[in-house]
Structure formats: structure tokens, C-alpha cells
């Protein structure tokens, strides 16, 4: 892969991260005295003073900024006041559970969304197309908390087939994953369909048909690799929505992940943790975008090799 | 109307004729397109045949139905267009657009190249991959053999350093090289018929001549039949054995190439030829003949050329049939009065 392309994208990712972390710094400063934000209301003035010196709040702003960066790079986001553990440790304990939920959702959404979108495009205006698109609209327009509650009512309360909440067995995963994956799969199916419709009408598909390539060959070897670029884009963009959805879904199903930690920390004004999670989410998003950029280059030789060459 | 099917090619005196076999025989073909406003028939009662190893030039202004005729032959009309009546017989067997077995037979026996190689090549596959695939599908050979053969084919169509170019993507090579790669795909596995639908229109003049030479060379070496479509009469003059001139969906003149260029008989062909600039002459040839082609939904009931024809008379409001004239056939009530062939 083109080194220049990768380095440009990498620089962009680092720059974005720097912006986000700086943004958190600025927000924390302009919203007032960080000791008031980060410490409980009832601590005494001498303790506040102790923390001001500990956090370097008595120093000039630019020095604070540098110190803050140093700390952030070392993974030091301060200490949770609820149990005095480092914020990062507390967050880190929750990460695997959220990653588990996210991965299962991701795989489910791709496994359903892509074939449905492809089939809808091949047999456009057929019943399978209409069914897929209705499902996509349903997934899109259904708020996560509402879908989650409906599922709990149906499968946990009425049918008693699945545990209503908690973590541990695969049964615990079914409803949260379904809740999160519907919107995601719907978006993927819709974009796959329109990208495939676009590609299937291209001249080179007609060329492939002329030389006798079978339908499945035309779809998977000729059309899909071209349609994959817009699909990857939407997968990348949807990640932000999925993180938002995960916060809600984890709460509905009492899933002990980062999202649940975030809501409880916001409620308790445990800002060291909130700050850590914000940075973590930013890192995730920036990494995802970077991976999407790499995927473009991998999928599309025009991006990977540049349009230069000897194009007469 | 079937007179055209039995039309004798220039190269065939009676004894040669018995040895030659008809490769493609288009019989009274009418193509229908369903538009929201109702059906139109952009190709009407077209009859045309092509012998093995023969090159037939199909010419006519833009929109006269050349591409639809080609697509009917190879069975790629698409969703909205269909064969309304008539038939296409390929190597003695009538084609059936909906039968998968017949589709396989056609794709093995025919190759097609189009006007714009850039859009006809898959942008995410290398040239070698695409040529190898065409070869593999036509011959059923293994991927390994196909890959080796692809390099040879790229060499055959005159691409320098074929081994390296095989690893290039379409956007990395020039338009002329792209069209050469398209030709390599079309002739991979040795089809008996090559349909070339305006293969040089999108290219520079110098590249046009090279592609034309290439097609002529391949024809000599491989001996396939070529249906060469163009709206540029001057271009096919050197390569075609016979010529078919189309106007508004119909064949209006069918003649040996020499005879047609020496003595065009249909008023439309004469118009096309007189408007043809001499070589190296760069007169604007966008409007060869006064007036425009009637729109598809408002075809005159009689001769479609009547509104533009200087020879038109009352009888031209009835449709003229194709009938013998000189060495060829024309669809005109008047045409060239003299039946002696001028050399
Ligand atoms: N899929 C389609 N839908 C609607 N109209 C079509 C379609 N395909 C062809 N036509 C119309 O049918 C007529 C004949 O088209 P065709 O492409 O065969 O012309 P052509 O002789 O190849 O012209 P050109 O020199 O521009 O390639 C044109 O008027 C065109 O607009
Ligand atoms: S039939 Fe009549 S209108 Fe048509 S080309 Fe001949 S002379 Fe002209
Ligand atoms: Mg055309």
C-alpha cells in the first residue's frame, strides 16, 4: 500500500485525537474550577487546595495544558472519587464487556445486512426487496430503548424464554445484540442495496455478462468489490451511532459495560471517569476512521495507487 | 424481406459459397423498448447475415439502432428492451435469450467490445485478471492456464511488456491500451464472431488507426467474423467486406463494400458519402445531411428518410421493401436508376 496515503491518514487521525483531547481540556477549564467539577461537594477547602496543587491548577494555563497532555498520554485521567481507584482502571474493567457486545452486534449486522442488501438489489422491486427495505426502515426508526423494552416484555416477561437483563451466558446476549443490530443491519442493507444497484448497471457488469460470467460471479466477484467502498463508509459512520446506542442498550439490559459506567458516572458527577470515557470513545472513533481509510485503499486500486500512472 | 438472408457476399462466387457457412443470420428482427409513454421499436425488420471470417460494416447515424442490433445478437438487451419479432440464428441454431445453455453457447462463440473501454473494464480488477477470467469462462481451463494465456493474449493485441501490464489496473493504462485489453478479453478462447460496437469512437485519431489495424490483423490471423459498427463510413472502408447502412431502425442498403463506396444507391447512403471528408480533411461532419432523424415515437408510416430526402415522391409514403439493386439491396422506391454497375 502507498506509504504516502497511509501516513497522510495516520497524521489526520493523530491530529483529530489531539483536537478531541484538547477540547476536553478546554471544556473542563471553562466550566469552572476543576476541583468543583471533579471533587464531591462536601470536601473541605484544604483538600481542594491540596488537589489544586496536585493537579497543577496553580500553574500557568499553558503549563497545565502540557501536564494534562502528559497525563493523558500516560493514561492518567485522575481518580474516581467514588472509590478512589484510578479512572482508567475502572473503565478498563468494563471495556471487554462492551467490546463483546459491540463485536457480536457488528458481526450480526454484517451477516444479515450485506446479503439482504445484495439480494434486494439483484431482485429489485420483488417481495424480498420490499421486505428488506421495510425491515431497514423499521430498524432505522425504532429507538433502541423502545425496542429493548418491547423485547423484554415479549421474551422475558411473557414467553420467559430469555433473561431480561444481566451478563454471563449467550442467552443474555440475544436481546441486547438484537436491539443494537437491527438499526445497524438496516442501515447496512440499505446502503448495500443502493451501492449494488448503482454498480450492477455499470458497463463492466455487462462486459462480464457478455463473456458468460454467471450471476453469482458477476455479483460477488465483479459488482460487490466495487460496491464495498460505500458500504465500508457507512459501516464506519454508523460506529458513532452504535456507541450511542450501546449506552442506551447497556442500561436497558443492565449490561455491565462502559456505557452503563458512563451513565452512572454522569449521574454521580464522577467526572474523572466521564473524561476518560470521552477520550476512549474518541480514540475508538478515530481508529475506526483510520481503518476505514485503509480499507478504501485496499478495496480500490484507484485510491491505493493514485490516479497517476500513465493515464495517457 | 428474407431476400437479405440469401444475399450473396462479394467474395463468394457460387463454388466458394458452398464452402462458406453462415455464422450469424439476423432474420426480420424487431426490437421493442417499453417506455413509460408506451412501447417504441428502435430496430425494425432488420435482416443481415455474416459469413464465417467475414467483416461486415454496420453504419448509420447515432440512434439508428446499431447497438440494439448488436445486443440482440449477443442476447444482452437488458431489462427494458426485448425482441418483439424475428430471430437471430447463430451457427445454425436460433438463439434463445432466456435459456442458460444457449447463453453459454453464445458467450463461447461471440466476443463483444464497446465504445468506451474505461467504463467497460472493471476498475478493481487487473487487466490480467479480467482477460484470464474471460478465457477461463469460455474454455473451462484452470486458473493457472488462463493466467498464462492472458499474458499471451495481451501480447497478441499489441500491449508492450504484457507480463507487467497484466498486473496493472485499467486506470493505470491509456485509453488505447484499455481498448486493446478489451479486445484481448473479447477474443480470449477464440470466439467465431467479434462484435465491435464503435470500438474507436472514444479514442484519438492515431490510436483509432492502430486499433483498426489490430482488428484487421486479428481477423487475418484468427479468421473470426467481425460485425464492425460505426457511424464513420470512412473508418470501415478499408476493413469491411460488406456494408449495411441503417437508418431509423431499418437496413436501407446492403452491398459489397467496394460497390457501396464506388456507387452508393440509396439516397441516404449517398448523403453520407458525399458528406464524408476526404482523408486528412477536417471539415465539420456533425450534420452530414440536412434535417434530423424522426423521433422513435413519431416514425413516418412510409420511408423514414422521406422528410430529408431530395428524391422523395408521393409513393414514398408507403414503406419501401429491400430489393435488389446492382450488387446489393436497397430499401428505396427510387434509388439509383441505372442498374449497370459503375466501377
Ligand atoms: N435502454 C433503453 N431505453 C430507452 N431507449 C433506448 C434504450 N436503448 C436504446 N434506446 C434508444 O433506441 C435508439 C437506438 O439506440 P442504439 O443505442 O441502438 O443506437 P446506436 O445506433 O447504437 O447509436 P449510437 O451511435 O449513439 O451508439 C436510440 O434512440 C436510443 O435512444
Ligand atoms: S423511398 Fe423515397 S423518400 Fe425514401 S429514400 Fe427512397 S426516394 Fe427517398
Ligand atoms: Mg451505439
Short mmCIF file of N, CA and C in Angstrom, two decimals, chain B residues 215-341:
data_model
loop_
_atom_site.label_atom_id
_atom_site.label_comp_id
_atom_site.label_asym_id
_atom_site.label_seq_id
_atom_site.Cartn_x
_atom_site.Cartn_y
_atom_site.Cartn_z
N UNK B 215 -7.49 -4.94 -35.39
CA UNK B 215 -8.65 -5.78 -35.70
C UNK B 215 -8.47 -6.47 -37.04
N UNK B 216 -7.94 -5.72 -38.02
CA UNK B 216 -7.72 -6.32 -39.34
C UNK B 216 -6.71 -7.46 -39.24
N UNK B 217 -5.66 -7.25 -38.44
CA UNK B 217 -4.63 -8.29 -38.29
C UNK B 217 -5.21 -9.53 -37.60
N UNK B 218 -5.95 -9.30 -36.52
CA UNK B 218 -6.53 -10.42 -35.80
C UNK B 218 -7.46 -11.21 -36.71
N UNK B 219 -8.19 -10.46 -37.54
CA UNK B 219 -9.11 -11.11 -38.45
C UNK B 219 -8.36 -12.03 -39.40
N UNK B 220 -7.26 -11.53 -39.91
CA UNK B 220 -6.44 -12.36 -40.82
C UNK B 220 -5.89 -13.58 -40.08
N UNK B 221 -5.38 -13.34 -38.86
CA UNK B 221 -4.69 -14.42 -38.15
C UNK B 221 -5.65 -15.46 -37.58
N UNK B 222 -6.75 -14.98 -37.02
CA UNK B 222 -7.66 -15.89 -36.33
C UNK B 222 -8.82 -16.32 -37.21
N UNK B 223 -9.18 -15.45 -38.14
CA UNK B 223 -10.24 -15.80 -39.07
C UNK B 223 -11.64 -15.74 -38.52
N UNK B 224 -11.83 -14.90 -37.50
CA UNK B 224 -13.19 -14.79 -36.98
C UNK B 224 -14.00 -13.81 -37.82
N UNK B 225 -15.31 -13.92 -37.73
CA UNK B 225 -16.18 -12.95 -38.37
C UNK B 225 -16.26 -11.70 -37.51
N UNK B 226 -16.31 -10.53 -38.14
CA UNK B 226 -16.41 -9.30 -37.36
C UNK B 226 -17.62 -8.49 -37.83
N UNK B 227 -18.45 -8.13 -36.87
CA UNK B 227 -19.51 -7.17 -37.15
C UNK B 227 -19.00 -5.84 -36.62
N UNK B 228 -18.66 -4.96 -37.53
CA UNK B 228 -17.98 -3.72 -37.16
C UNK B 228 -18.97 -2.57 -37.24
N UNK B 229 -19.32 -2.03 -36.08
CA UNK B 229 -20.32 -0.97 -36.02
C UNK B 229 -19.63 0.38 -35.92
N UNK B 230 -20.11 1.33 -36.69
CA UNK B 230 -19.54 2.67 -36.58
C UNK B 230 -20.52 3.67 -37.16
N UNK B 231 -20.34 4.93 -36.80
CA UNK B 231 -21.12 5.93 -37.54
C UNK B 231 -20.20 6.68 -38.51
N UNK B 232 -18.99 6.16 -38.66
CA UNK B 232 -18.00 6.80 -39.50
C UNK B 232 -17.71 5.91 -40.71
N UNK B 233 -18.33 6.26 -41.85
CA UNK B 233 -18.18 5.43 -43.05
C UNK B 233 -16.73 5.28 -43.49
N UNK B 234 -15.98 6.37 -43.37
CA UNK B 234 -14.60 6.34 -43.84
C UNK B 234 -13.77 5.31 -43.10
N UNK B 235 -14.14 5.06 -41.83
CA UNK B 235 -13.36 4.19 -40.98
C UNK B 235 -13.42 2.74 -41.44
N UNK B 236 -14.59 2.29 -41.91
CA UNK B 236 -14.74 0.87 -42.23
C UNK B 236 -14.37 0.57 -43.68
N UNK B 237 -14.18 1.64 -44.46
CA UNK B 237 -13.95 1.43 -45.89
C UNK B 237 -12.87 0.38 -46.14
N UNK B 238 -11.82 0.41 -45.32
CA UNK B 238 -10.69 -0.48 -45.60
C UNK B 238 -10.87 -1.89 -45.03
N UNK B 239 -11.66 -2.03 -43.98
CA UNK B 239 -11.71 -3.34 -43.35
C UNK B 239 -12.92 -4.19 -43.73
N UNK B 240 -13.99 -3.54 -44.20
CA UNK B 240 -15.23 -4.31 -44.37
C UNK B 240 -15.28 -5.02 -45.71
N UNK B 241 -15.81 -6.24 -45.70
CA UNK B 241 -16.11 -6.94 -46.95
C UNK B 241 -17.45 -6.46 -47.49
N UNK B 242 -18.40 -6.36 -46.57
CA UNK B 242 -19.73 -5.90 -46.97
C UNK B 242 -20.16 -4.80 -46.02
N UNK B 243 -21.13 -4.02 -46.48
CA UNK B 243 -21.61 -2.91 -45.67
C UNK B 243 -23.13 -3.00 -45.52
N UNK B 244 -23.59 -2.64 -44.33
CA UNK B 244 -25.02 -2.49 -44.12
C UNK B 244 -25.23 -1.08 -43.60
N UNK B 245 -26.12 -0.35 -44.21
CA UNK B 245 -26.41 1.01 -43.78
C UNK B 245 -27.77 1.03 -43.11
N UNK B 246 -27.82 1.56 -41.91
CA UNK B 246 -29.09 1.61 -41.19
C UNK B 246 -29.57 3.04 -41.11
N UNK B 247 -30.88 3.18 -41.20
CA UNK B 247 -31.47 4.49 -40.96
C UNK B 247 -32.75 4.30 -40.15
N UNK B 248 -32.85 4.99 -39.04
CA UNK B 248 -34.04 4.97 -38.20
C UNK B 248 -34.54 3.54 -37.94
N UNK B 249 -33.64 2.64 -37.60
CA UNK B 249 -34.04 1.31 -37.18
C UNK B 249 -34.14 0.29 -38.30
N UNK B 250 -33.95 0.72 -39.55
CA UNK B 250 -34.05 -0.23 -40.66
C UNK B 250 -32.74 -0.27 -41.45
N UNK B 251 -32.50 -1.43 -42.04
CA UNK B 251 -31.40 -1.50 -43.01
C UNK B 251 -31.91 -0.90 -44.30
N UNK B 252 -31.22 0.12 -44.81
CA UNK B 252 -31.67 0.75 -46.05
C UNK B 252 -30.81 0.38 -47.23
N UNK B 253 -29.56 -0.04 -46.96
CA UNK B 253 -28.73 -0.50 -48.07
C UNK B 253 -27.76 -1.57 -47.58
N UNK B 254 -27.60 -2.58 -48.41
CA UNK B 254 -26.74 -3.70 -48.07
C UNK B 254 -25.97 -4.02 -49.34
N UNK B 255 -24.64 -3.92 -49.29
CA UNK B 255 -23.90 -4.11 -50.54
C UNK B 255 -22.45 -4.47 -50.24
N UNK B 256 -21.78 -5.11 -51.19
CA UNK B 256 -20.33 -5.30 -51.03
C UNK B 256 -19.67 -3.94 -50.82
N UNK B 257 -18.66 -3.91 -49.98
CA UNK B 257 -18.06 -2.63 -49.61
C UNK B 257 -17.58 -1.86 -50.83
N UNK B 258 -16.88 -2.54 -51.75
CA UNK B 258 -16.37 -1.85 -52.94
C UNK B 258 -17.50 -1.19 -53.71
N UNK B 259 -18.56 -1.98 -53.94
CA UNK B 259 -19.68 -1.47 -54.72
C UNK B 259 -20.32 -0.28 -54.01
N UNK B 260 -20.44 -0.39 -52.69
CA UNK B 260 -21.12 0.68 -51.97
C UNK B 260 -20.33 1.99 -52.04
N UNK B 261 -19.03 1.88 -51.86
CA UNK B 261 -18.25 3.11 -51.89
C UNK B 261 -18.13 3.66 -53.31
N UNK B 262 -18.09 2.76 -54.31
CA UNK B 262 -17.98 3.23 -55.68
C UNK B 262 -19.31 3.81 -56.16
N UNK B 263 -20.39 3.17 -55.80
CA UNK B 263 -21.69 3.54 -56.34
C UNK B 263 -22.79 3.37 -55.28
N UNK B 264 -22.89 4.29 -54.34
CA UNK B 264 -23.96 4.16 -53.35
C UNK B 264 -25.31 4.34 -54.04
N UNK B 265 -26.28 3.50 -53.64
CA UNK B 265 -27.54 3.51 -54.37
C UNK B 265 -28.69 4.12 -53.60
N UNK B 266 -28.64 4.05 -52.30
CA UNK B 266 -29.73 4.63 -51.52
C UNK B 266 -29.45 6.12 -51.30
N UNK B 267 -30.48 6.96 -51.41
CA UNK B 267 -30.23 8.40 -51.23
C UNK B 267 -29.56 8.72 -49.88
N UNK B 268 -29.87 7.96 -48.85
CA UNK B 268 -29.26 8.22 -47.54
C UNK B 268 -27.77 7.90 -47.58
N UNK B 269 -27.42 6.75 -48.18
CA UNK B 269 -26.01 6.39 -48.29
C UNK B 269 -25.26 7.43 -49.11
N UNK B 270 -25.89 7.89 -50.16
CA UNK B 270 -25.23 8.91 -50.99
C UNK B 270 -24.98 10.16 -50.18
N UNK B 271 -25.97 10.51 -49.36
CA UNK B 271 -25.79 11.68 -48.48
C UNK B 271 -24.62 11.48 -47.55
N UNK B 272 -24.55 10.30 -46.94
CA UNK B 272 -23.46 10.01 -46.01
C UNK B 272 -22.12 10.11 -46.71
N UNK B 273 -22.05 9.56 -47.91
CA UNK B 273 -20.77 9.51 -48.62
C UNK B 273 -20.32 10.87 -49.10
N UNK B 274 -21.27 11.67 -49.63
CA UNK B 274 -20.84 12.98 -50.12
C UNK B 274 -20.41 13.87 -48.96
N UNK B 275 -20.97 13.62 -47.79
CA UNK B 275 -20.59 14.45 -46.65
C UNK B 275 -19.29 13.96 -46.03
N UNK B 276 -18.83 12.81 -46.52
CA UNK B 276 -17.60 12.25 -45.95
C UNK B 276 -16.42 13.09 -46.42
N UNK B 277 -15.62 13.62 -45.51
CA UNK B 277 -14.49 14.44 -45.94
C UNK B 277 -13.43 13.56 -46.58
N UNK B 278 -12.69 14.14 -47.46
CA UNK B 278 -11.55 13.38 -47.98
C UNK B 278 -10.57 13.17 -46.85
N UNK B 279 -9.72 12.21 -47.01
CA UNK B 279 -8.78 11.90 -45.95
C UNK B 279 -8.01 13.16 -45.55
N UNK B 280 -7.73 13.28 -44.29
CA UNK B 280 -6.99 14.41 -43.73
C UNK B 280 -7.75 15.72 -43.84
N UNK B 281 -8.97 15.64 -44.24
CA UNK B 281 -9.77 16.84 -44.37
C UNK B 281 -10.57 16.98 -43.08
N UNK B 282 -10.43 18.13 -42.41
CA UNK B 282 -11.16 18.17 -41.16
C UNK B 282 -12.37 19.09 -41.21
N UNK B 283 -13.21 18.84 -42.19
CA UNK B 283 -14.49 19.54 -42.25
C UNK B 283 -15.38 19.03 -41.12
N UNK B 284 -16.17 19.91 -40.61
CA UNK B 284 -17.11 19.51 -39.58
C UNK B 284 -18.12 18.53 -40.18
N UNK B 285 -18.13 17.30 -39.64
CA UNK B 285 -19.07 16.35 -40.24
C UNK B 285 -20.17 15.95 -39.26
N UNK B 286 -20.54 16.89 -38.41
CA UNK B 286 -21.57 16.56 -37.43
C UNK B 286 -22.95 16.46 -38.07
N UNK B 287 -23.19 17.29 -39.09
CA UNK B 287 -24.51 17.23 -39.75
C UNK B 287 -24.31 16.91 -41.21
N UNK B 288 -24.20 15.61 -41.49
CA UNK B 288 -23.90 15.21 -42.85
C UNK B 288 -25.04 15.52 -43.81
N UNK B 289 -26.26 15.38 -43.33
CA UNK B 289 -27.40 15.55 -44.21
C UNK B 289 -28.36 16.51 -43.52
N UNK B 290 -28.97 17.37 -44.31
CA UNK B 290 -29.94 18.31 -43.76
C UNK B 290 -31.03 17.58 -42.95
N UNK B 291 -31.49 18.23 -41.91
CA UNK B 291 -32.61 17.67 -41.16
C UNK B 291 -32.15 16.69 -40.10
N UNK B 292 -33.13 16.16 -39.36
CA UNK B 292 -32.79 15.23 -38.28
C UNK B 292 -33.61 13.95 -38.40
N UNK B 293 -33.13 12.94 -37.67
CA UNK B 293 -33.81 11.65 -37.67
C UNK B 293 -35.15 11.81 -36.94
N UNK B 294 -36.25 11.26 -37.51
CA UNK B 294 -37.52 11.37 -36.79
C UNK B 294 -37.43 10.66 -35.43
N UNK B 295 -38.10 11.22 -34.40
CA UNK B 295 -38.06 10.57 -33.10
C UNK B 295 -38.77 9.22 -33.12
N UNK B 296 -38.37 8.33 -32.18
CA UNK B 296 -38.86 6.96 -32.17
C UNK B 296 -40.38 6.87 -32.09
N UNK B 297 -40.99 7.79 -31.35
CA UNK B 297 -42.44 7.67 -31.16
C UNK B 297 -43.22 8.35 -32.28
N UNK B 298 -42.52 8.94 -33.24
CA UNK B 298 -43.23 9.61 -34.33
C UNK B 298 -42.61 9.24 -35.67
N UNK B 299 -42.46 7.93 -35.92
CA UNK B 299 -41.89 7.49 -37.19
C UNK B 299 -42.92 7.67 -38.29
N UNK B 300 -42.50 8.25 -39.43
CA UNK B 300 -43.46 8.36 -40.54
C UNK B 300 -43.89 6.96 -41.00
N UNK B 301 -45.11 6.81 -41.47
CA UNK B 301 -45.59 5.48 -41.86
C UNK B 301 -44.84 4.92 -43.06
N UNK B 302 -44.40 5.78 -43.96
CA UNK B 302 -43.70 5.29 -45.14
C UNK B 302 -42.21 5.24 -44.93
N UNK B 303 -41.45 5.71 -45.91
CA UNK B 303 -39.99 5.72 -45.79
C UNK B 303 -39.58 6.75 -44.74
N UNK B 304 -38.81 6.30 -43.74
CA UNK B 304 -38.45 7.18 -42.63
C UNK B 304 -37.52 8.30 -43.07
N UNK B 305 -36.90 8.13 -44.25
CA UNK B 305 -35.96 9.13 -44.71
C UNK B 305 -36.65 10.23 -45.52
N UNK B 306 -37.92 10.00 -45.84
CA UNK B 306 -38.63 10.92 -46.73
C UNK B 306 -38.50 12.39 -46.35
N UNK B 307 -38.66 12.76 -45.06
CA UNK B 307 -38.59 14.19 -44.73
C UNK B 307 -37.25 14.83 -45.09
N UNK B 308 -36.19 14.01 -45.24
CA UNK B 308 -34.88 14.58 -45.53
C UNK B 308 -34.43 14.27 -46.96
N UNK B 309 -35.27 13.58 -47.71
CA UNK B 309 -34.81 13.04 -48.99
C UNK B 309 -35.16 13.97 -50.14
N UNK B 310 -34.17 14.27 -51.00
CA UNK B 310 -34.42 15.17 -52.12
C UNK B 310 -35.18 14.45 -53.24
N UNK B 311 -35.17 13.10 -53.20
CA UNK B 311 -35.85 12.35 -54.27
C UNK B 311 -37.26 11.94 -53.88
N UNK B 312 -37.69 12.33 -52.69
CA UNK B 312 -38.98 11.84 -52.20
C UNK B 312 -40.11 12.20 -53.15
N UNK B 313 -41.04 11.27 -53.28
CA UNK B 313 -42.23 11.50 -54.12
C UNK B 313 -43.42 10.88 -53.40
N UNK B 314 -44.66 11.08 -53.88
CA UNK B 314 -45.82 10.56 -53.14
C UNK B 314 -45.73 9.09 -52.77
N UNK B 315 -45.13 8.28 -53.60
CA UNK B 315 -45.08 6.84 -53.31
C UNK B 315 -44.25 6.56 -52.04
N UNK B 316 -43.40 7.50 -51.66
CA UNK B 316 -42.53 7.29 -50.51
C UNK B 316 -43.30 7.28 -49.19
N UNK B 317 -44.61 7.60 -49.23
CA UNK B 317 -45.39 7.49 -48.00
C UNK B 317 -45.83 6.05 -47.75
N UNK B 318 -45.44 5.13 -48.62
CA UNK B 318 -45.59 3.70 -48.31
C UNK B 318 -44.19 3.15 -48.05
N UNK B 319 -44.09 2.21 -47.11
CA UNK B 319 -42.74 1.74 -46.75
C UNK B 319 -42.09 0.97 -47.90
N UNK B 320 -40.85 1.31 -48.26
CA UNK B 320 -40.15 0.59 -49.32
C UNK B 320 -39.55 -0.72 -48.79
N UNK B 321 -39.68 -1.81 -49.56
CA UNK B 321 -39.05 -3.07 -49.17
C UNK B 321 -37.61 -3.10 -49.67
N UNK B 322 -36.81 -3.96 -49.03
CA UNK B 322 -35.46 -4.16 -49.54
C UNK B 322 -35.56 -4.91 -50.86
N UNK B 323 -34.93 -4.41 -51.90
CA UNK B 323 -34.96 -5.14 -53.16
C UNK B 323 -33.59 -5.02 -53.83
N UNK B 324 -33.34 -5.94 -54.73
CA UNK B 324 -32.03 -5.99 -55.37
C UNK B 324 -31.78 -4.73 -56.17
N UNK B 325 -30.56 -4.26 -56.12
CA UNK B 325 -30.15 -3.12 -56.91
C UNK B 325 -28.65 -3.25 -57.11
N UNK B 326 -28.26 -3.41 -58.34
CA UNK B 326 -26.84 -3.63 -58.59
C UNK B 326 -26.38 -4.89 -57.88
N UNK B 327 -25.25 -4.82 -57.19
CA UNK B 327 -24.74 -5.98 -56.46
C UNK B 327 -25.36 -6.14 -55.09
N UNK B 328 -26.18 -5.20 -54.71
CA UNK B 328 -26.68 -5.23 -53.34
C UNK B 328 -28.19 -5.09 -53.26
N UNK B 329 -28.63 -4.61 -52.12
CA UNK B 329 -30.05 -4.43 -51.87
C UNK B 329 -30.26 -3.02 -51.34
N UNK B 330 -31.36 -2.39 -51.75
CA UNK B 330 -31.69 -1.12 -51.11
C UNK B 330 -33.17 -1.09 -50.78
N UNK B 331 -33.51 -0.28 -49.79
CA UNK B 331 -34.92 -0.07 -49.44
C UNK B 331 -35.28 1.34 -49.87
N UNK B 332 -35.66 1.47 -51.12
CA UNK B 332 -35.99 2.79 -51.65
C UNK B 332 -36.86 2.61 -52.89
N UNK B 333 -37.85 3.47 -53.02
CA UNK B 333 -38.72 3.36 -54.19
C UNK B 333 -38.02 3.84 -55.45
N UNK B 334 -37.05 4.70 -55.30
CA UNK B 334 -36.40 5.23 -56.50
C UNK B 334 -34.96 4.75 -56.59
N UNK B 335 -34.15 5.19 -55.65
CA UNK B 335 -32.76 4.76 -55.65
C UNK B 335 -32.04 5.17 -56.91
N UNK B 336 -30.96 4.44 -57.22
CA UNK B 336 -30.19 4.75 -58.40
C UNK B 336 -30.88 4.11 -59.59
N UNK B 337 -31.17 4.92 -60.60
CA UNK B 337 -31.95 4.39 -61.72
C UNK B 337 -31.14 3.39 -62.55
N UNK B 338 -29.87 3.70 -62.77
CA UNK B 338 -29.06 2.81 -63.59
C UNK B 338 -28.78 1.52 -62.86
N UNK B 339 -28.96 0.40 -63.52
CA UNK B 339 -28.67 -0.86 -62.86
C UNK B 339 -27.34 -1.44 -63.31
N UNK B 340 -26.67 -0.73 -64.17
CA UNK B 340 -25.33 -1.16 -64.55
C UNK B 340 -24.35 -0.65 -63.50
N UNK B 341 -23.47 -1.51 -63.07
CA UNK B 341 -22.55 -1.11 -62.00
C UNK B 341 -21.46 -0.22 -62.56
#
